[in-house]
Amino acid sequence: MKVDFRYLGRSEVREIAGGQALSFAPNLARSKVFFDAEIVHPLRFREAICALHDVVVGDLKFKKKDKGAYEAWKRDQAQKQEQVRQTLLDQARMRELAAVVKEPLPKNLKGDFQRMHRLYWDARNKWALELSRNDPELFRHLVPCDPVVTVAPDMVFFECFAKDESSYGFLGVDRGAFRTEAGAGLGTTNVDYSLALYEHFQTLRSYRPTRLLVDPSGFEVNIQGRTDYREEKIDLPASWLRGFGQLQAAMGLPSRRFELSVDVVYSILAFLKRHREKAGPRSLRFQLQPGKPPTVVLEPWGIPIVSHGRAYEGEKAEEIKVWGRRRLAPLARILPLAERFEVMLFGSGLPSVWTARMGEMRMVLALSGWTANDWTRGSNLDQFFADLQADPAAVDKLAGHLEQVRMARLTTLAEQTNVPRSVLMGSLHELARRGQLVYDFSVDAVRWRSILPVALSESMLGPEPAELVAGRRLAADPSTTVEREVMMARGARLVVANVGQSACEAVIDPDGSLTRAKCGCSFFYKNKLRAGPCRHLIALRSVARRSVVATTDRSDLTVHLMSGTYAELRAEADKRTVATGYVIEHAWRLAREAIQRTASLADPTQAAGVYRTPAKIPQSLSLPRALVEEIQREAARLDVSVSVVVEAAWSVAADQIRKSSSLLN
C-alpha cells in the first residue's frame, strides 16, 4: 500500500527567544494538525519521549550468528607480514593530508555536498523500493515507519511499533502538562523522526523553557523550490495496520489486572542487565493470590520478587508465564518518573500490557506473547472471539460519533450511539482494522485516531489468516458434529466435537469467545492458543452456536435452598467445574419420573430423609425454559414451593450423581 509522506524540514530542537522549541515536522499530505505549548517539566518529557524512542528502534528477534568477526580475525592474522608496509603507507598518506589542510576550502563545497547528498538519498530510496518488493522483512528493519502524534482535546499522545513489530508504545501527555498554549488543531499526523532528533532530545534542560511544537507552518508557506522540502513514497505493509486491529482485539480478552511497585520493575531490569541466561525457561512467572501482593519469579534462576504495592484482587490463585521479557528494557528510562506500574495479563504465552503512571504522563508498553510472535502476524487475538461481524450502519454511526467526541468508554458507548451490544465489538474492531481508532489501555477507553488520511479497502488490509479460512470451510462440512456439551459456571459451555480427523474440545463463554481449548492437530500441539485457535477450534465454535444447548431458550428460576442442600450442590458443581444449574438440571432428569408418580412429596423423598425446614439461602438458577415450566407444574400439583421440588429432586438423585464420573450421559 503506497503512502505519501511530505515533510518541510526536519524535526529538531531549535533555539527560540527565551528558550528552545521541540519542533516536530508534520506530514503535509494529511489534514492540518498543529500544537504549540510550553512544557511544564522538560526533563520528565525528555525521559518519556526517549523511552518511546527505545521502543521504535527495538528489535530482539533471533538473528543467525555472525561469523564475520572470526573471519576478519583470520584475515588479520594472514596480513601480519604486511603490517610494516601498511604502516609506512599510512605515514605517507598523513603527510599528503597535512599538505591539503593548508589549502583553502573549495568555493562550491556546499553545493557539491548537497548534490552528493541528493545522490545518496535517491540511491537509498531506490534500494528501499527494491527491498520492499523482494525482502519485506529486511525493508521493515531498515525503514521503520514514522511514529504518529495525535492532538486530542484532553491530551497529546504518540504511538509507534518496534522494528520487529512485537512491541507497541503509547506515550500520552495530559494537556495539563503544558502552559501558555498558543493553539491546537485536533487530529493525527505522522512526524518526521530520525536518530538526529533523538540526539536533540538529550539537550532539553529544566532551566530553559521548552515548547512542544507540531509545526503548522508547512501547511501555509509556499514550498516550491525549498531545499528542505522532500516527498517520500513508502509502501506501508498491511501487517502494520493489522497490528492496531490486534491491539483492539486484546481488550476483549479476559485479563488479570494488578499493580506492581516501581522497585519490582527495577529489580527485573537490573537483574536481566547483569545476567544472561544460558538455558530455558526464559520467562517471567507471575504468582497471583487473592489478598496478597503479586510475586514475579525470574526463570531459570527461580528468584522471587515480591511487590510492595496493592494486593491482587482476583477471584482465584493463578500462575501465568510471559516471555520476551527483555523487551521491557525501554521502561528503564522512566523508572525515576514512575509512580506505579499497572499490568494486564491475558494468559500464559499471550500478550501483556504494562502501563507506567507518571503523574501528568503515562506510557503504555504492549508486548506480544513472545518476540517472534509479533502483533502483526502471529498474535491472531481476534480469532479468539466469535466471528466479529461488523454492521456497516453501526460502523458509520460509531465513526461519526467518535470523530466528534474523540474519546468514549465502552460502558457508555452503546447507550450514546444506540448501537446494540451484539454488534458493538465487531464494529469497533472493524474501525480498528481500518486504523481509525485506538484502545487506550491507560483509561479503558477508545479514542478516534485516523492512522492514514484515506479510507482503507479490504484489499489494502491484506488476506484473512489461513486458519480462519480453513476453519470456516470445516464448519460447513456436514461431518463436523458436536458430541457433548456441559453448562459451566457463569453461562460458559464445555463443547466436545469431531472436526475433520481431529477430536477437540473448548470452553466457550456466553459471548462466544474461547477461554480454554484442546485439539489433537499439529498446529495446536506446536502453539496451543498462543498463536490463536487452530482451524478445528474455529469450526467447533461455529457449529457450537447452532447446537441444541446454545439454541435452547433458558430462563432464571429463583429458589431458596436449605444451607445443607446448597452446600452439597456447590460442592458437586465445583468438583465437576460446572454451574449449579447444570447439576440441578441433571438431577431433575433422574428424579422426574419418581416425583411425577407420587401423590405426596413425602413419598419419593422419605428414604432420603428430607425434612421441611425454613429456607435459608436464595439462589438463581439458569435452566431451560421447558424444565422450569415442568418444575412449576409439579409444585402447583403438589401444592408446595418450587424450592421444595428442587430439593426433592436433588435428594432422590444425589447418590446416583455422586457415583457418576460424568454428567454428560
XYZ file of C-alpha atoms in Angstrom:
665
model
C 0.000 0.000 0.000
C 1.571 3.264 -1.169
C 1.502 6.113 1.355
C 2.740 9.652 0.670
C 4.852 11.430 3.262
C 5.627 15.110 2.635
C 7.799 16.949 5.111
C 9.002 20.542 5.133
C 12.285 20.486 7.017
C 13.131 18.003 9.707
C 12.051 17.568 13.291
C 14.562 19.236 15.587
C 15.192 21.173 18.755
C 15.707 24.791 17.802
C 16.507 27.906 19.749
C 13.762 30.491 20.250
C 13.534 33.688 22.260
C 13.967 32.829 25.931
C 14.389 29.086 25.461
C 14.064 26.298 22.928
C 11.333 24.554 20.950
C 10.969 20.842 20.311
C 9.602 21.160 16.774
C 8.035 18.175 15.003
C 7.675 18.379 11.219
C 4.190 17.040 10.376
C 3.163 15.137 7.271
C 1.845 17.763 4.832
C -0.023 15.082 2.878
C -2.583 14.941 5.701
C -5.099 17.405 7.084
C -3.758 20.278 9.136
C -2.746 19.251 12.652
C -0.796 21.551 14.941
C 0.023 22.169 18.581
C 2.077 24.819 20.352
C 2.513 24.983 24.128
C 5.242 25.204 26.734
C 6.214 22.000 28.539
C 5.977 22.423 32.309
C 8.558 19.724 33.128
C 11.005 19.369 30.200
C 13.178 16.728 31.877
C 10.241 14.430 32.586
C 9.091 14.760 28.995
C 12.643 14.140 27.745
C 12.944 10.851 29.597
C 9.490 9.685 28.488
C 9.976 10.524 24.802
C 13.410 8.854 24.863
C 11.823 5.703 26.282
C 9.418 5.752 23.335
C 12.434 6.022 21.023
C 13.799 2.818 22.564
C 10.552 1.114 21.576
C 10.779 2.421 17.997
C 14.257 1.003 17.414
C 13.672 -2.214 19.369
C 14.414 -5.441 17.501
C 15.016 -8.561 19.596
C 14.162 -11.215 17.030
C 16.606 -14.094 16.738
C 19.393 -13.480 14.288
C 21.839 -16.000 12.911
C 25.266 -15.919 14.485
C 27.568 -13.517 12.681
C 30.944 -15.117 11.986
C 32.297 -12.024 10.306
C 34.457 -11.092 13.295
C 36.117 -14.510 13.315
C 36.798 -14.394 9.604
C 38.174 -10.872 9.959
C 40.486 -12.094 12.692
C 41.779 -14.851 10.412
C 42.412 -12.358 7.645
C 44.195 -10.113 10.084
C 46.490 -12.949 11.055
C 47.321 -13.566 7.409
C 48.174 -9.917 6.900
C 50.599 -9.522 9.782
C 53.540 -9.905 7.422
C 52.384 -6.805 5.548
C 51.921 -4.689 8.677
C 55.196 -2.832 8.307
C 54.408 -1.900 4.725
C 50.919 -0.716 5.709
C 52.346 1.478 8.472
C 54.692 3.174 6.068
C 51.838 3.708 3.625
C 49.728 5.342 6.341
C 52.533 7.698 7.232
C 52.826 8.785 3.612
C 49.094 9.457 3.449
C 49.262 11.563 6.598
C 51.941 13.744 5.052
C 49.750 14.272 1.985
C 46.709 15.156 4.110
C 48.749 17.650 6.111
C 49.601 19.431 2.903
C 45.937 19.505 1.800
C 44.771 21.023 5.100
C 46.780 24.147 4.434
C 44.881 24.799 1.202
C 41.670 26.940 1.254
C 38.225 25.227 1.092
C 36.730 24.894 -2.405
C 34.146 27.577 -3.177
C 31.493 25.089 -4.301
C 31.919 22.695 -1.346
C 28.367 23.238 -0.016
C 26.782 22.778 -3.438
C 28.789 19.626 -4.077
C 27.761 18.290 -0.680
C 24.043 18.865 -1.362
C 24.360 17.264 -4.794
C 26.088 14.184 -3.377
C 23.595 14.106 -0.512
C 20.757 14.006 -3.046
C 22.511 11.196 -4.934
C 22.774 9.268 -1.676
C 19.098 9.629 -0.795
C 17.970 8.804 -4.327
C 20.056 5.644 -4.209
C 18.731 4.784 -0.754
C 15.105 5.258 -1.833
C 15.726 3.098 -4.897
C 17.299 0.429 -2.729
C 14.411 0.633 -0.238
C 11.920 0.142 -3.072
C 13.835 -2.912 -4.249
C 13.885 -4.304 -0.713
C 10.160 -3.700 -0.229
C 9.448 -5.814 -3.303
C 11.891 -8.656 -2.714
C 12.653 -8.703 1.032
C 9.847 -7.052 3.074
C 11.294 -8.219 6.403
C 14.660 -6.559 5.792
C 12.854 -3.481 4.441
C 10.825 -3.201 7.660
C 14.034 -3.488 9.680
C 15.870 -0.751 7.800
C 12.985 1.646 7.120
C 10.766 1.743 10.240
C 7.508 3.651 9.985
C 7.466 7.134 11.479
C 5.553 7.456 14.765
C 2.202 9.186 14.733
C 1.191 12.043 17.006
C -2.428 12.803 17.866
C -3.653 16.086 19.293
C -6.777 15.267 21.329
C -8.923 17.568 23.499
C -7.521 16.142 26.749
C -4.013 15.078 25.757
C -1.300 14.790 23.129
C -0.159 11.225 22.506
C 2.453 9.451 20.432
C 2.241 5.892 19.072
C 4.768 3.583 17.480
C 5.610 -0.037 16.706
C 9.048 -1.525 17.216
C 11.101 -2.631 14.234
C 10.338 -6.279 14.991
C 6.630 -5.353 15.442
C 6.399 -7.265 18.731
C 6.173 -4.126 20.913
C 3.718 -1.244 20.773
C 4.436 2.031 22.527
C 1.968 4.713 23.580
C 3.024 7.920 25.330
C 0.215 10.188 26.492
C 0.818 13.684 27.855
C -2.133 15.415 29.518
C -2.896 18.931 28.378
C -2.316 19.943 31.992
C 1.392 19.264 31.433
C 1.520 22.340 29.172
C 1.075 26.042 29.799
C 0.819 29.209 27.702
C -0.829 27.198 24.948
C -0.754 29.144 21.688
C -3.175 26.990 19.716
C -4.087 23.462 18.713
C -5.631 21.721 15.721
C -7.139 18.340 16.618
C -6.165 15.360 14.511
C -3.452 12.816 13.768
C -0.344 13.110 11.636
C 2.961 11.386 11.049
C 6.015 13.206 12.333
C 9.473 13.149 10.829
C 11.562 11.054 13.203
C 15.283 10.376 12.997
C 18.297 9.486 15.090
C 19.367 13.132 14.960
C 16.072 14.116 16.611
C 16.722 11.617 19.413
C 20.113 13.224 19.971
C 18.409 16.624 20.095
C 16.162 15.332 22.891
C 19.204 14.993 25.121
C 19.730 18.778 25.064
C 16.473 19.516 26.899
C 17.125 21.121 30.283
C 14.919 22.224 33.157
C 16.425 25.719 33.335
C 15.468 26.519 29.720
C 11.791 26.999 28.819
C 10.835 24.365 26.242
C 7.853 24.340 23.894
C 6.317 21.351 22.145
C 5.555 22.447 18.600
C 3.802 20.366 15.959
C 4.756 22.933 13.347
C 1.796 24.246 11.304
C 3.930 26.479 9.085
C 4.407 23.813 6.435
C 0.701 23.947 5.628
C 0.801 27.674 4.984
C 4.086 28.577 3.237
C 4.990 28.210 -0.415
C 7.091 25.053 -0.505
C 8.060 25.168 -4.166
C 11.808 25.406 -4.559
C 12.503 24.871 -0.849
C 15.623 22.718 -0.424
C 14.337 21.315 2.867
C 11.097 20.054 1.298
C 11.014 16.368 0.477
C 8.482 13.773 -0.551
C 8.715 10.095 0.315
C 6.509 7.313 -1.006
C 6.588 4.411 1.416
C 4.992 1.053 0.734
C 3.325 0.671 4.123
C 2.918 -3.044 4.929
C -0.640 -4.192 5.591
C 0.706 -6.082 8.609
C 1.449 -2.747 10.309
C -2.237 -1.857 10.188
C -3.221 -5.332 11.296
C -1.227 -4.771 14.468
C -3.577 -1.970 15.507
C -6.524 -4.307 14.969
C -4.922 -6.912 17.225
C -4.497 -4.316 19.964
C -8.214 -3.571 19.754
C -8.981 -7.306 19.934
C -6.824 -7.689 23.053
C -9.164 -5.503 25.086
C -11.960 -8.068 24.754
C -9.959 -10.952 26.221
C -10.440 -11.833 29.902
C -7.498 -10.290 31.715
C -5.897 -10.252 35.151
C -5.104 -6.730 36.294
C -2.837 -5.819 39.157
C -0.295 -3.243 40.261
C 3.461 -3.608 40.630
C 5.581 -1.254 42.672
C 8.394 0.517 40.832
C 11.080 -1.426 42.706
C 9.816 -4.682 41.163
C 10.308 -3.440 37.597
C 13.689 -2.002 38.590
C 14.768 -5.356 40.059
C 13.673 -7.218 36.916
C 15.519 -4.892 34.550
C 18.640 -4.626 36.722
C 18.976 -8.392 37.098
C 18.440 -9.058 33.390
C 21.043 -6.428 32.532
C 23.649 -8.121 34.729
C 22.820 -11.734 33.881
C 22.361 -13.662 30.664
C 20.514 -16.966 30.842
C 22.220 -19.961 29.213
C 19.205 -22.286 29.255
C 15.436 -22.069 29.466
C 12.874 -21.314 30.643
C 13.321 -17.619 29.844
C 10.088 -16.319 31.285
C 8.591 -14.113 33.957
C 6.344 -16.241 36.167
C 3.634 -14.249 37.927
C 2.235 -15.786 41.112
C -1.147 -14.220 41.811
C -3.006 -14.957 45.041
C -6.110 -13.029 46.123
C -5.410 -10.735 49.044
C -1.623 -10.907 48.630
C 0.796 -8.722 46.651
C 1.838 -10.246 43.302
C 5.144 -12.101 43.113
C 7.307 -12.205 39.981
C 9.713 -15.133 39.617
C 12.705 -14.738 37.295
C 13.346 -18.000 35.479
C 15.525 -20.063 35.138
C 17.143 -18.706 38.313
C 13.954 -19.032 40.386
C 14.442 -15.624 42.029
C 11.169 -14.281 43.530
C 10.477 -10.542 43.609
C 7.546 -9.515 45.806
C 5.660 -6.321 45.026
C 5.158 -3.734 47.755
C 2.058 -2.293 46.119
C -1.621 -3.182 46.340
C -2.746 -6.747 46.877
C -4.087 -8.796 43.974
C -7.885 -8.560 43.803
C -8.621 -11.523 41.535
C -11.029 -14.321 42.344
C -8.598 -17.252 42.397
C -4.901 -18.045 42.653
C -3.076 -18.362 39.334
C 0.392 -18.694 37.847
C 0.956 -17.039 34.470
C 4.117 -17.060 32.386
C 5.091 -14.435 29.821
C 8.087 -14.471 27.502
C 10.130 -11.840 25.688
C 10.960 -10.073 28.941
C 13.962 -8.154 27.579
C 11.507 -6.031 25.601
C 10.767 -4.298 28.918
C 14.126 -2.510 28.655
C 12.605 0.802 27.390
C 10.920 1.173 30.791
C 14.329 1.686 32.439
C 14.467 5.291 31.302
C 11.237 6.244 33.048
C 11.776 4.410 36.358
C 12.686 7.650 38.211
C 9.433 9.219 36.976
C 7.061 6.300 37.527
C 4.682 6.243 40.484
C 3.469 2.695 39.860
C 3.025 0.134 37.100
C -0.260 -1.476 36.123
C -0.040 -4.847 34.380
C -2.641 -6.683 32.307
C -2.053 -10.383 31.623
C -4.236 -12.397 29.256
C -2.737 -15.821 29.968
C 0.476 -17.799 29.645
C 2.191 -17.104 26.345
C -0.353 -14.411 25.490
C 0.219 -10.645 25.249
C 0.832 -8.436 28.263
C 0.269 -4.703 28.711
C 2.422 -2.590 31.043
C 1.215 0.909 31.962
C 3.553 3.322 33.733
C 1.797 6.098 35.651
C 3.939 9.237 35.723
C 1.625 11.933 37.032
C 0.711 14.074 34.032
C 2.095 11.434 31.661
C 1.501 7.745 31.133
C 3.297 5.269 28.956
C 1.804 2.015 27.698
C 4.049 -0.798 26.502
C 2.060 -3.641 24.915
C 4.070 -6.805 24.268
C 3.001 -9.739 22.117
C 3.203 -13.261 23.540
C 6.890 -13.554 22.715
C 9.324 -11.759 20.450
C 8.858 -13.935 17.354
C 5.056 -13.910 17.784
C 4.604 -10.281 16.797
C 1.437 -8.179 16.904
C 1.105 -8.014 13.122
C 1.412 -11.644 12.071
C 1.447 -14.133 14.921
C -0.978 -12.960 17.619
C -4.357 -13.615 15.914
C -6.182 -12.389 19.009
C -9.310 -11.571 17.012
C -9.779 -15.280 16.307
C -10.460 -15.999 19.991
C -13.869 -14.416 19.565
C -16.947 -15.491 17.709
C -16.939 -14.094 14.188
C -16.859 -10.357 14.819
C -19.488 -9.265 12.342
C -19.433 -5.544 11.631
C -22.688 -3.818 10.758
C -21.897 -1.166 8.087
C -24.529 1.176 9.501
C -23.164 0.734 13.029
C -19.606 1.299 11.794
C -20.598 4.592 10.170
C -22.550 5.701 13.241
C -19.666 4.880 15.600
C -17.153 6.587 13.308
C -19.213 9.773 13.191
C -19.751 9.785 16.957
C -16.106 9.095 17.846
C -14.831 11.657 15.358
C -16.966 14.219 17.148
C -16.330 13.301 20.809
C -12.776 11.976 20.238
C -12.943 9.585 23.228
C -15.588 7.290 24.710
C -15.734 4.499 27.259
C -17.168 1.139 26.263
C -19.626 1.172 29.157
C -21.406 4.232 27.749
C -20.668 3.991 24.024
C -23.584 1.664 23.262
C -26.043 3.988 25.009
C -24.658 7.124 23.364
C -24.887 5.706 19.834
C -27.871 3.321 20.229
C -25.731 0.556 18.726
C -26.720 -2.897 20.041
C -24.052 -4.526 22.165
C -24.238 -7.606 19.942
C -22.589 -5.696 17.083
C -20.645 -3.094 19.088
C -17.420 -5.091 19.468
C -17.431 -6.227 15.849
C -17.952 -2.677 14.604
C -15.208 -1.283 16.857
C -12.864 -3.998 15.662
C -13.607 -3.052 12.063
C -12.731 0.586 12.791
C -9.504 -0.548 14.433
C -8.649 -2.655 11.382
C -9.088 0.454 9.257
C -6.741 2.323 11.577
C -9.401 4.809 12.681
C -9.418 4.230 16.423
C -7.092 3.075 19.154
C -7.843 1.485 22.501
C -6.278 3.483 25.328
C -5.366 0.847 27.921
C -4.424 3.524 30.450
C -8.003 4.823 30.800
C -10.038 1.888 29.369
C -11.487 3.933 26.529
C -11.428 4.072 22.736
C -10.025 7.147 21.015
C -10.587 8.405 17.490
C -7.274 8.307 15.676
C -7.133 8.002 11.892
C -3.764 6.423 11.203
C -3.983 7.210 7.476
C -5.607 10.085 5.586
C -7.536 7.713 3.291
C -10.208 5.095 3.886
C -8.893 1.559 3.584
C -10.451 -1.154 1.467
C -10.383 -4.880 2.213
C -7.682 -5.413 -0.415
C -5.426 -2.918 1.382
C -5.807 -4.756 4.682
C -4.439 -7.986 3.262
C -5.836 -11.540 3.174
C -7.514 -13.263 6.101
C -5.425 -15.737 8.144
C -5.196 -19.212 6.641
C -6.525 -20.931 9.795
C -9.649 -18.750 9.785
C -10.409 -19.523 6.125
C -9.869 -23.257 6.668
C -11.983 -23.182 9.841
C -14.968 -21.736 8.002
C -14.641 -24.435 5.381
C -14.604 -27.167 8.052
C -17.630 -25.624 9.786
C -19.646 -26.047 6.583
C -18.672 -29.729 6.338
C -21.602 -31.992 7.419
C -19.151 -34.360 9.139
C -18.358 -31.690 11.760
C -20.622 -32.526 14.690
C -20.961 -31.651 18.367
C -20.706 -34.785 20.505
C -21.315 -33.436 24.015
C -21.984 -30.201 25.854
C -21.837 -29.211 29.520
C -23.101 -25.990 31.061
C -20.453 -24.460 33.322
C -20.322 -21.564 35.753
C -21.284 -18.048 34.588
C -23.004 -19.310 31.454
C -19.917 -20.879 29.859
C -20.150 -24.170 27.950
C -17.757 -27.075 27.561
C -18.187 -28.356 23.993
C -16.692 -31.590 22.633
C -16.791 -32.107 18.858
C -15.339 -34.101 15.979
C -13.931 -31.818 13.296
C -12.350 -33.441 10.284
C -9.905 -36.024 11.572
C -9.421 -34.300 14.950
C -11.281 -34.579 18.233
C -11.307 -31.247 20.033
C -12.972 -29.534 22.945
C -13.274 -25.945 24.119
C -14.766 -23.792 26.843
C -16.891 -21.072 25.227
C -18.150 -18.118 27.258
C -21.589 -16.515 26.712
C -20.100 -14.038 24.208
C -18.791 -16.877 22.037
C -15.132 -16.362 22.981
C -12.711 -19.231 23.565
C -11.221 -19.298 27.065
C -9.705 -22.810 27.183
C -9.345 -25.429 24.476
C -7.695 -28.671 23.406
C -7.128 -30.213 19.979
C -5.077 -33.073 18.560
C -3.794 -31.287 15.450
C -0.175 -30.303 14.834
C -0.943 -26.564 14.897
C -2.347 -26.794 18.428
C 0.456 -29.130 19.530
C 3.015 -26.532 18.461
C 1.284 -23.293 19.501
C -1.519 -24.177 21.933
C -3.629 -20.962 21.939
C -0.665 -18.601 21.864
C -0.958 -18.060 18.095
C -4.755 -18.086 18.084
C -7.095 -21.087 17.773
C -6.490 -23.722 15.119
C -8.909 -24.323 12.247
C -10.635 -27.159 14.112
C -11.413 -24.977 17.143
C -12.690 -22.202 14.875
C -15.024 -24.715 13.231
C -16.079 -26.078 16.641
C -17.060 -22.608 17.797
C -19.118 -22.047 14.647
C -21.097 -25.293 14.927
C -21.496 -24.848 18.697
C -23.581 -21.732 18.057
C -26.112 -23.948 16.284
C -26.146 -26.731 18.910
C -29.161 -27.739 20.992
C -27.768 -26.263 24.202
C -26.859 -22.976 22.549
C -30.265 -22.570 20.935
C -32.295 -23.744 23.952
C -34.436 -20.997 25.410
C -33.323 -20.584 29.019
C -34.972 -18.935 31.990
C -33.922 -17.958 35.515
C -35.541 -19.780 38.434
C -35.130 -18.309 41.919
C -35.193 -20.854 44.753
C -34.474 -20.738 48.494
C -32.389 -23.734 49.495
C -31.565 -25.128 52.900
C -27.957 -24.482 53.827
C -27.093 -28.193 53.776
C -28.608 -28.726 50.327
C -26.904 -25.619 48.992
C -23.518 -26.765 50.311
C -23.925 -30.208 48.695
C -24.891 -28.689 45.330
C -21.990 -26.221 45.367
C -19.508 -28.952 46.283
C -20.697 -31.166 43.428
C -20.663 -28.273 40.940
C -17.169 -27.166 41.991
C -15.848 -30.720 41.784
C -17.024 -31.021 38.190
C -16.328 -27.348 37.279
C -19.901 -26.796 36.114
C -22.710 -24.429 37.024
C -25.037 -25.277 39.908
C -27.946 -25.054 37.496
C -26.492 -27.857 35.396
C -26.337 -30.162 38.453
C -29.999 -29.375 39.182
C -30.870 -29.973 35.521
C -29.244 -33.413 35.618
C -30.845 -34.231 38.974
C -34.297 -33.381 37.603
C -33.826 -35.721 34.638
C -33.020 -38.557 37.054
C -35.774 -37.784 39.597
C -38.563 -36.594 37.269
C -40.451 -39.905 36.993
C -40.318 -40.603 40.734
C -41.687 -37.162 41.593
C -44.370 -37.266 38.880
C -45.652 -40.679 40.108
C -46.142 -39.595 43.697
C -49.256 -38.007 45.089
C -47.393 -36.520 48.029
C -43.913 -35.055 48.077
C -43.002 -37.023 51.184
C -43.250 -40.377 49.330
C -40.244 -40.242 46.968
C -38.046 -38.448 49.491
C -38.826 -40.342 52.675
C -35.945 -42.764 52.136
C -33.588 -39.855 51.665
C -34.664 -38.332 54.970
C -35.763 -34.904 53.776
C -37.211 -32.678 56.459
C -39.074 -29.489 55.773
C -37.107 -26.688 57.422
C -37.188 -22.956 56.821
C -35.417 -21.820 53.641
C -32.117 -20.064 54.203
C -30.104 -19.329 51.044
C -31.574 -17.720 47.891
C -30.140 -18.969 44.598
C -30.848 -18.002 40.972
C -30.572 -20.944 38.553
C -30.290 -20.685 34.775
C -32.330 -23.603 33.385
C -34.051 -24.488 30.103
C -37.443 -22.806 29.982
C -39.233 -26.140 29.433
C -37.614 -27.591 32.571
C -38.608 -24.530 34.626
C -42.212 -24.942 33.474
C -42.143 -28.648 34.455
C -40.914 -27.823 37.961
C -43.549 -25.112 38.345
C -46.324 -27.518 37.232
C -45.221 -30.164 39.740
C -45.019 -27.564 42.514
C -48.573 -26.424 41.733
C -49.834 -30.028 41.606
C -48.249 -30.922 44.943
C -49.154 -27.540 46.484
C -45.554 -26.767 47.507
C -42.970 -24.174 46.508
C -40.554 -24.723 43.620
C -37.741 -24.733 46.194
C -39.171 -27.866 47.818
C -39.450 -29.598 44.413
C -35.830 -28.760 43.576
C -34.630 -30.053 46.966
C -36.655 -33.227 46.476
C -35.110 -33.823 43.040
C -31.623 -33.429 44.487
C -32.391 -35.760 47.401
C -33.561 -38.500 45.026
C -30.696 -38.169 42.550
C -27.798 -37.124 44.816
C -26.316 -40.584 45.412
C -26.520 -41.551 41.743
C -24.863 -38.275 40.670
C -22.056 -38.643 43.226
C -21.263 -42.127 41.910
C -21.274 -40.970 38.281
C -17.940 -39.920 36.781
C -19.607 -37.583 34.278
C -22.810 -35.597 33.905
C -22.701 -35.907 30.132
C -24.501 -39.261 29.903
